[in-house]
Amino acid sequence: MLEGKAYVPLLHLRLAEVRALRELPESSKNLMIPIVKLRPWLNSKTLDKALDTLDEAIGNRLYGLDLDEFKYEAHPDPAKLAKVEFASLFDPTDGYRNYYDVVESGPNRIPVFRGITDREPQIEDQLQQVEELERGLFVRALANQPGAIINIADAVIQRGLENVVFVVDCGWGPNILTQAALCSGIVQTLVDLSPTIEIVVAGSSFPDAFGGLGDRFIIPVNERGLFQEVRRAVNGGELVYGDWGSTRPPTKPVPMRNVPRIDIAKTASWLSWRSEGGEDYEDIANRVLEDAEWDGTLGLWGEYMIEKTAEGSDGSIKAPAMAAAVRVNLHLHQQAHFSNPDGLHVGDEVVGDDL
């Protein structure tokens, strides 16, 4: 399934990530297969709006349709149809039939194995549906909670299923490199089962606290270090890099004062400028453009938005969600072209809503 793909980002259907993905150059989208955790879209009345939004952002390309457990409610308000429909996708009846029906209803959707840590993960029932769909499968497991991943791999091999990709997700945290040994053990076990098995190694190290770092600082992309450690430790196998697109896990809103910050992405780091002395986003954007590390020639929407913000134009960065969308857009592009730096410069593709 991953032939010709250099990158598997693990995303959520949140405003910033959707905007970042939608605005990516076609050339970058063609180099990745994202796995996106579905959730109801904003205040939409039905779940179809979320699915349509995701399909539009990715275009006519394959993607893994995961589910966002953070937004799951066991007993949603019956009057809120989108939440009721979403909750039904977590129903394990008949091998998660409701979920697989939604996957089947969109031609580019690839299923992601459900309930991998369930006491009874219904492996045969789910693989039967995968076989009937003929689209392949993602098997995603947290490195510290792998559940039935090895049993699923055994069953996949026994059935002779093709286009099955195993995703070993090391989760989120600044110390993600400490997960390398645990991750390597799972990956090696999978490779021992089948040397041609496709495996994605992923995680996220983007921080959630920036106080005391100054008005300009560099954050390493530890996900790349994690991948390289696992690659060195594992004997054989077809490993592909993945990460969370420079995002963090969903959390409940916490009242706090927003300190404006703009981040740009390099291949192995993020460079951040943070408000000092009451600076707003326009002030920070002007500092970004004056910085020696600023390129501005890649032809990306994220660059365009920073330039618009420095000008004080309408539709520029005014809030954290849009600042995050800019960072994610730049990060996804950088990682998609990690092995082909010549492809970083987009060329003639237009960017921005008004172009």
Coordinates of C-alpha atoms in Angstrom, one line a residue:
M1 CA 0.0 0.0 0.0
L2 CA 2.8 2.4 0.8
E3 CA 4.8 2.0 -2.4
G4 CA 5.8 5.5 -3.5
K5 CA 4.7 7.0 -0.2
A6 CA 7.3 8.6 2.0
Y7 CA 5.2 9.7 5.0
V8 CA 2.2 8.7 7.0
P9 CA 0.9 11.5 9.2
L10 CA -1.4 10.7 12.1
L11 CA -3.9 13.5 12.4
H12 CA -7.2 14.5 14.0
L13 CA -10.2 16.1 12.3
R14 CA -9.5 19.4 14.0
L15 CA -9.8 22.8 12.4
A16 CA -6.1 23.5 12.3
E17 CA -5.1 20.1 10.9
V18 CA -7.9 20.1 8.3
R19 CA -7.0 23.6 7.0
A20 CA -3.3 22.7 6.9
L21 CA -4.0 19.5 5.0
R22 CA -6.4 21.2 2.6
E23 CA -3.9 23.9 1.7
L24 CA -1.0 21.5 1.0
P25 CA 0.5 21.4 -2.5
E26 CA -0.8 18.5 -4.6
S27 CA 2.8 17.3 -4.9
S28 CA 3.0 16.9 -1.1
K29 CA -0.3 15.2 -0.8
N30 CA 0.8 12.7 -3.4
L31 CA 3.7 11.6 -1.2
M32 CA 1.7 10.7 1.9
I33 CA -1.2 8.6 3.1
P34 CA -2.7 10.3 6.2
I35 CA -4.6 8.5 8.9
V36 CA -7.2 10.8 10.4
K37 CA -9.2 10.4 13.6
L38 CA -12.7 11.3 12.7
R39 CA -14.9 13.4 15.0
P40 CA -18.2 15.4 14.5
W41 CA -17.4 18.6 12.6
L42 CA -17.9 21.7 14.7
N43 CA -21.6 22.2 15.1
S44 CA -22.8 20.3 12.1
K45 CA -26.1 18.4 12.4
T46 CA -24.9 15.1 10.9
L47 CA -21.7 13.2 10.7
D48 CA -21.7 13.4 6.9
K49 CA -20.3 17.0 7.1
A50 CA -17.2 15.7 8.9
L51 CA -16.7 13.0 6.3
D52 CA -17.2 15.5 3.4
T53 CA -14.8 17.9 5.0
L54 CA -12.1 15.2 5.3
D55 CA -12.7 14.0 1.7
E56 CA -12.4 17.6 0.4
A57 CA -9.2 18.3 2.3
I58 CA -7.4 15.2 1.1
G59 CA -8.8 15.1 -2.5
N60 CA -9.1 12.0 -4.6
R61 CA -6.5 10.1 -2.6
L62 CA -6.4 7.2 -0.1
Y63 CA -6.5 7.8 3.6
G64 CA -7.0 5.8 6.8
L65 CA -10.3 6.6 8.6
D66 CA -9.6 6.3 12.3
L67 CA -11.9 7.4 15.1
D68 CA -11.2 10.0 17.8
E69 CA -11.9 8.3 21.1
F70 CA -11.6 11.7 22.9
K71 CA -14.9 12.8 21.3
Y72 CA -16.7 9.5 22.0
E73 CA -19.8 9.7 24.2
A74 CA -21.4 6.4 25.3
H75 CA -24.8 8.0 25.7
P76 CA -25.0 11.1 23.6
D77 CA -28.0 13.5 23.6
P78 CA -30.5 11.9 21.1
A79 CA -31.2 15.4 19.7
K80 CA -27.6 15.7 18.5
L81 CA -27.6 13.4 15.5
A82 CA -24.0 13.8 14.6
K83 CA -22.9 12.6 18.0
V84 CA -25.3 9.7 17.9
E85 CA -24.0 8.7 14.5
F86 CA -20.5 9.0 15.7
A87 CA -21.1 6.9 18.8
S88 CA -22.6 4.2 16.6
L89 CA -19.2 3.7 15.0
F90 CA -17.8 2.4 18.3
D91 CA -20.4 -0.3 18.5
P92 CA -18.5 -3.7 18.3
T93 CA -21.6 -5.6 17.1
D94 CA -20.9 -7.8 14.1
G95 CA -17.2 -6.9 14.0
Y96 CA -17.8 -3.1 14.1
R97 CA -20.2 -3.4 11.2
N98 CA -21.4 0.3 11.5
Y99 CA -17.8 1.5 11.2
Y100 CA -17.0 -0.6 8.2
D101 CA -20.2 0.5 6.5
V102 CA -19.0 4.1 6.8
V103 CA -15.6 3.2 5.4
E104 CA -17.3 1.5 2.4
S105 CA -19.4 4.5 1.7
G106 CA -16.4 6.6 0.6
P107 CA -14.2 5.2 -2.2
N108 CA -10.9 6.5 -0.8
R109 CA -11.3 5.4 2.8
I110 CA -9.1 2.6 4.2
P111 CA -10.3 0.9 7.4
V112 CA -8.3 1.1 10.6
F113 CA -8.6 -2.0 12.8
R114 CA -11.0 -1.3 15.7
G115 CA -10.8 -2.4 19.3
I116 CA -7.2 -3.7 19.2
T117 CA -7.1 -3.7 23.0
D118 CA -10.6 -5.2 23.5
R119 CA -10.8 -8.5 25.4
E120 CA -12.3 -9.9 22.3
P121 CA -11.1 -7.9 19.3
Q122 CA -13.1 -9.9 16.8
I123 CA -10.1 -10.4 14.5
E124 CA -11.7 -12.9 12.1
D125 CA -15.0 -10.9 11.8
Q126 CA -13.1 -7.7 11.0
L127 CA -10.6 -9.3 8.6
Q128 CA -13.6 -10.8 6.7
Q129 CA -14.9 -7.3 6.1
V130 CA -11.5 -6.1 5.2
E131 CA -11.2 -8.9 2.7
E132 CA -14.6 -8.0 1.2
L133 CA -13.7 -4.3 0.9
E134 CA -10.5 -5.1 -1.0
R135 CA -8.9 -1.8 0.1
G136 CA -6.3 -2.9 2.5
L137 CA -6.1 -2.2 6.2
F138 CA -4.2 -0.1 8.8
V139 CA -3.5 -1.8 12.1
R140 CA -2.6 1.0 14.6
A141 CA -1.4 0.2 18.1
L142 CA 0.2 2.3 20.8
A143 CA 3.7 1.0 21.7
N144 CA 2.8 0.8 25.4
Q145 CA -0.6 -0.8 24.7
P146 CA -0.1 -3.1 21.7
G147 CA -3.1 -5.2 22.4
A148 CA -3.7 -7.9 19.8
I149 CA -1.3 -6.5 17.1
I150 CA 0.8 -9.7 16.9
N151 CA -2.3 -11.9 16.7
I152 CA -3.8 -9.7 14.0
A153 CA -0.5 -10.0 12.0
D154 CA -0.6 -13.8 12.3
A155 CA -4.2 -13.8 11.1
V156 CA -3.4 -11.4 8.2
I157 CA -0.6 -13.7 7.1
Q158 CA -2.7 -16.8 7.4
R159 CA -5.4 -15.2 5.2
G160 CA -2.9 -14.0 2.7
L161 CA -4.3 -10.4 2.9
E162 CA -2.5 -7.8 1.0
N163 CA -2.0 -4.0 1.5
V164 CA -2.0 -4.3 5.3
V165 CA 0.1 -1.7 7.1
F166 CA 1.0 -1.9 10.8
V167 CA 1.4 1.4 12.6
V168 CA 3.4 1.4 15.8
D169 CA 2.4 4.7 17.5
C170 CA 4.7 5.8 20.3
G171 CA 2.2 8.4 21.4
W172 CA 3.0 11.9 22.5
G173 CA 5.6 13.4 24.8
P174 CA 8.9 15.3 24.8
N175 CA 10.7 12.2 26.0
I176 CA 9.5 10.1 23.0
L177 CA 13.0 8.8 22.3
T178 CA 12.7 6.7 25.5
Q179 CA 10.1 4.7 23.6
A180 CA 12.6 3.5 21.0
A181 CA 13.4 0.2 22.6
L182 CA 9.8 -0.7 23.3
C183 CA 8.9 0.2 19.8
S184 CA 11.8 -1.7 18.3
G185 CA 10.7 -4.9 20.1
I186 CA 7.2 -4.8 18.6
V187 CA 8.5 -3.9 15.1
Q188 CA 11.1 -6.8 15.2
T189 CA 8.4 -9.3 16.2
L190 CA 6.3 -8.2 13.2
V191 CA 9.3 -8.4 10.9
D192 CA 10.1 -11.9 12.1
L193 CA 6.6 -12.9 11.1
S194 CA 7.0 -11.5 7.6
P195 CA 10.1 -9.7 6.3
T196 CA 8.0 -7.9 3.7
I197 CA 5.5 -6.5 6.2
E198 CA 4.9 -2.8 5.9
I199 CA 5.4 -0.9 9.2
V200 CA 5.0 2.8 10.1
V201 CA 6.8 4.1 13.2
A202 CA 5.3 7.3 14.5
G203 CA 4.8 9.5 17.5
S204 CA 4.8 13.2 18.5
S205 CA 7.2 15.3 20.6
F206 CA 5.8 18.8 20.0
P207 CA 5.7 20.4 23.4
D208 CA 2.7 21.9 25.3
A209 CA 4.7 24.5 27.4
F210 CA 6.8 27.3 26.1
G211 CA 7.3 29.6 29.1
G212 CA 10.9 30.6 29.9
L213 CA 12.2 29.7 26.4
G214 CA 12.5 33.3 25.3
D215 CA 11.1 35.2 22.3
R216 CA 12.9 32.9 19.8
F217 CA 13.8 29.2 20.2
I218 CA 14.4 25.9 18.4
I219 CA 12.6 22.7 19.2
P220 CA 14.0 19.4 17.8
V221 CA 11.8 17.0 15.9
N222 CA 12.5 14.0 18.1
E223 CA 10.2 11.9 16.0
R224 CA 12.9 11.6 13.4
G225 CA 15.4 10.5 16.0
L226 CA 12.9 7.9 17.2
F227 CA 12.5 6.5 13.7
Q228 CA 16.2 6.3 13.1
E229 CA 16.8 4.5 16.4
V230 CA 14.2 1.9 15.6
R231 CA 15.5 1.5 12.0
R232 CA 19.0 0.9 13.4
A233 CA 17.7 -1.6 16.0
V234 CA 15.5 -3.7 13.7
N235 CA 16.9 -6.3 11.4
G236 CA 15.1 -6.0 8.1
G237 CA 11.6 -4.9 7.4
E238 CA 10.0 -2.2 5.3
L239 CA 9.7 0.8 7.6
V240 CA 8.1 4.2 6.8
Y241 CA 8.3 7.3 8.8
G242 CA 5.2 8.7 10.5
D243 CA 4.3 11.4 13.0
W244 CA 1.4 13.5 14.4
G245 CA 2.0 16.4 12.0
S246 CA 3.5 18.5 14.9
T247 CA 0.3 18.2 17.0
R248 CA -0.6 17.1 20.5
P249 CA -3.4 15.0 21.9
P250 CA -6.8 16.5 22.3
T251 CA -7.5 18.0 25.8
K252 CA -10.4 19.7 27.5
P253 CA -10.3 23.5 27.3
V254 CA -8.5 25.1 30.2
P255 CA -9.0 28.9 30.8
M256 CA -5.6 30.5 30.3
R257 CA -4.1 33.6 28.7
N258 CA -3.0 33.1 25.2
V259 CA 0.6 34.2 24.4
P260 CA 0.8 34.6 20.6
R261 CA 3.4 32.4 18.9
I262 CA 4.3 31.6 15.3
D263 CA 6.2 28.4 14.4
I264 CA 7.8 27.4 11.2
A265 CA 9.0 23.9 10.3
K266 CA 12.4 22.6 9.1
T267 CA 13.1 19.0 8.3
A268 CA 14.6 18.2 11.8
S269 CA 13.3 21.1 13.9
W270 CA 10.6 23.7 14.6
L271 CA 11.7 27.3 14.9
S272 CA 9.4 29.4 17.2
W273 CA 8.9 33.1 17.9
R274 CA 6.9 34.0 21.0
S275 CA 5.4 37.2 22.1
E276 CA 7.4 39.4 24.4
G277 CA 6.3 42.7 25.8
G278 CA 2.7 42.4 24.5
E279 CA 3.5 41.7 20.9
D280 CA 0.6 40.6 18.7
Y281 CA 0.7 38.2 15.8
E282 CA 1.5 41.0 13.4
D283 CA 4.5 42.1 15.4
I284 CA 5.8 38.5 15.6
A285 CA 5.3 37.8 11.9
N286 CA 7.5 40.8 11.1
R287 CA 10.2 39.4 13.4
V288 CA 9.9 36.1 11.5
L289 CA 10.3 37.8 8.1
E290 CA 13.4 39.6 9.4
D291 CA 15.0 36.4 10.7
A292 CA 18.0 34.9 8.9
E293 CA 16.2 31.5 9.0
W294 CA 13.2 32.7 7.1
D295 CA 13.0 31.4 3.5
G296 CA 9.7 32.4 2.1
T297 CA 10.4 30.9 -1.3
L298 CA 8.8 27.4 -0.9
G299 CA 5.5 28.6 -2.3
L300 CA 3.4 27.3 0.6
W301 CA 0.2 28.5 2.1
G302 CA 1.8 28.6 5.5
E303 CA 4.5 31.1 4.3
Y304 CA 1.8 33.1 2.5
M305 CA -0.2 33.4 5.8
I306 CA 2.8 34.6 7.8
E307 CA 3.5 37.3 5.1
K308 CA -0.2 38.4 5.2
T309 CA 0.0 38.6 9.0
A310 CA 3.1 40.8 8.8
E311 CA 1.2 43.1 6.5
G312 CA -1.8 43.3 8.8
S313 CA -4.1 41.9 6.1
D314 CA -7.5 40.5 6.5
G315 CA -7.7 36.7 7.0
S316 CA -4.3 36.6 8.6
I317 CA -3.2 34.8 11.8
K318 CA -5.3 36.2 14.7
A319 CA -5.7 33.2 17.0
P320 CA -3.8 30.0 18.1
A321 CA -5.8 27.7 15.8
M322 CA -4.7 29.5 12.6
A323 CA -1.1 29.7 13.9
A324 CA -1.2 26.0 14.4
A325 CA -2.6 25.5 10.9
V326 CA 0.4 27.4 9.5
R327 CA 2.9 25.2 11.5
V328 CA 1.2 21.9 10.5
N329 CA 1.0 23.0 6.9
L330 CA 4.8 23.7 6.8
H331 CA 5.6 20.6 8.8
L332 CA 3.6 18.2 6.6
H333 CA 5.3 19.6 3.5
Q334 CA 8.8 19.3 5.0
Q335 CA 8.3 15.7 6.1
A336 CA 6.7 14.6 2.8
H337 CA 9.9 15.8 1.0
F338 CA 12.4 14.7 3.7
S339 CA 14.2 12.4 1.3
N340 CA 13.8 14.7 -1.7
P341 CA 14.8 18.3 -0.7
D342 CA 14.6 19.3 -4.4
G343 CA 10.9 18.9 -4.1
L344 CA 10.5 21.4 -1.3
H345 CA 10.0 24.3 -3.7
V346 CA 6.4 24.1 -5.1
G347 CA 6.7 26.1 -8.3
D348 CA 3.5 27.4 -9.9
E349 CA 0.8 26.1 -7.7
V350 CA -1.4 28.9 -6.3
V351 CA -1.9 29.4 -2.6
G352 CA -4.3 31.4 -0.5
D353 CA -8.1 31.7 -0.6
D354 CA -8.1 34.7 -2.8
L355 CA -5.9 33.3 -5.6

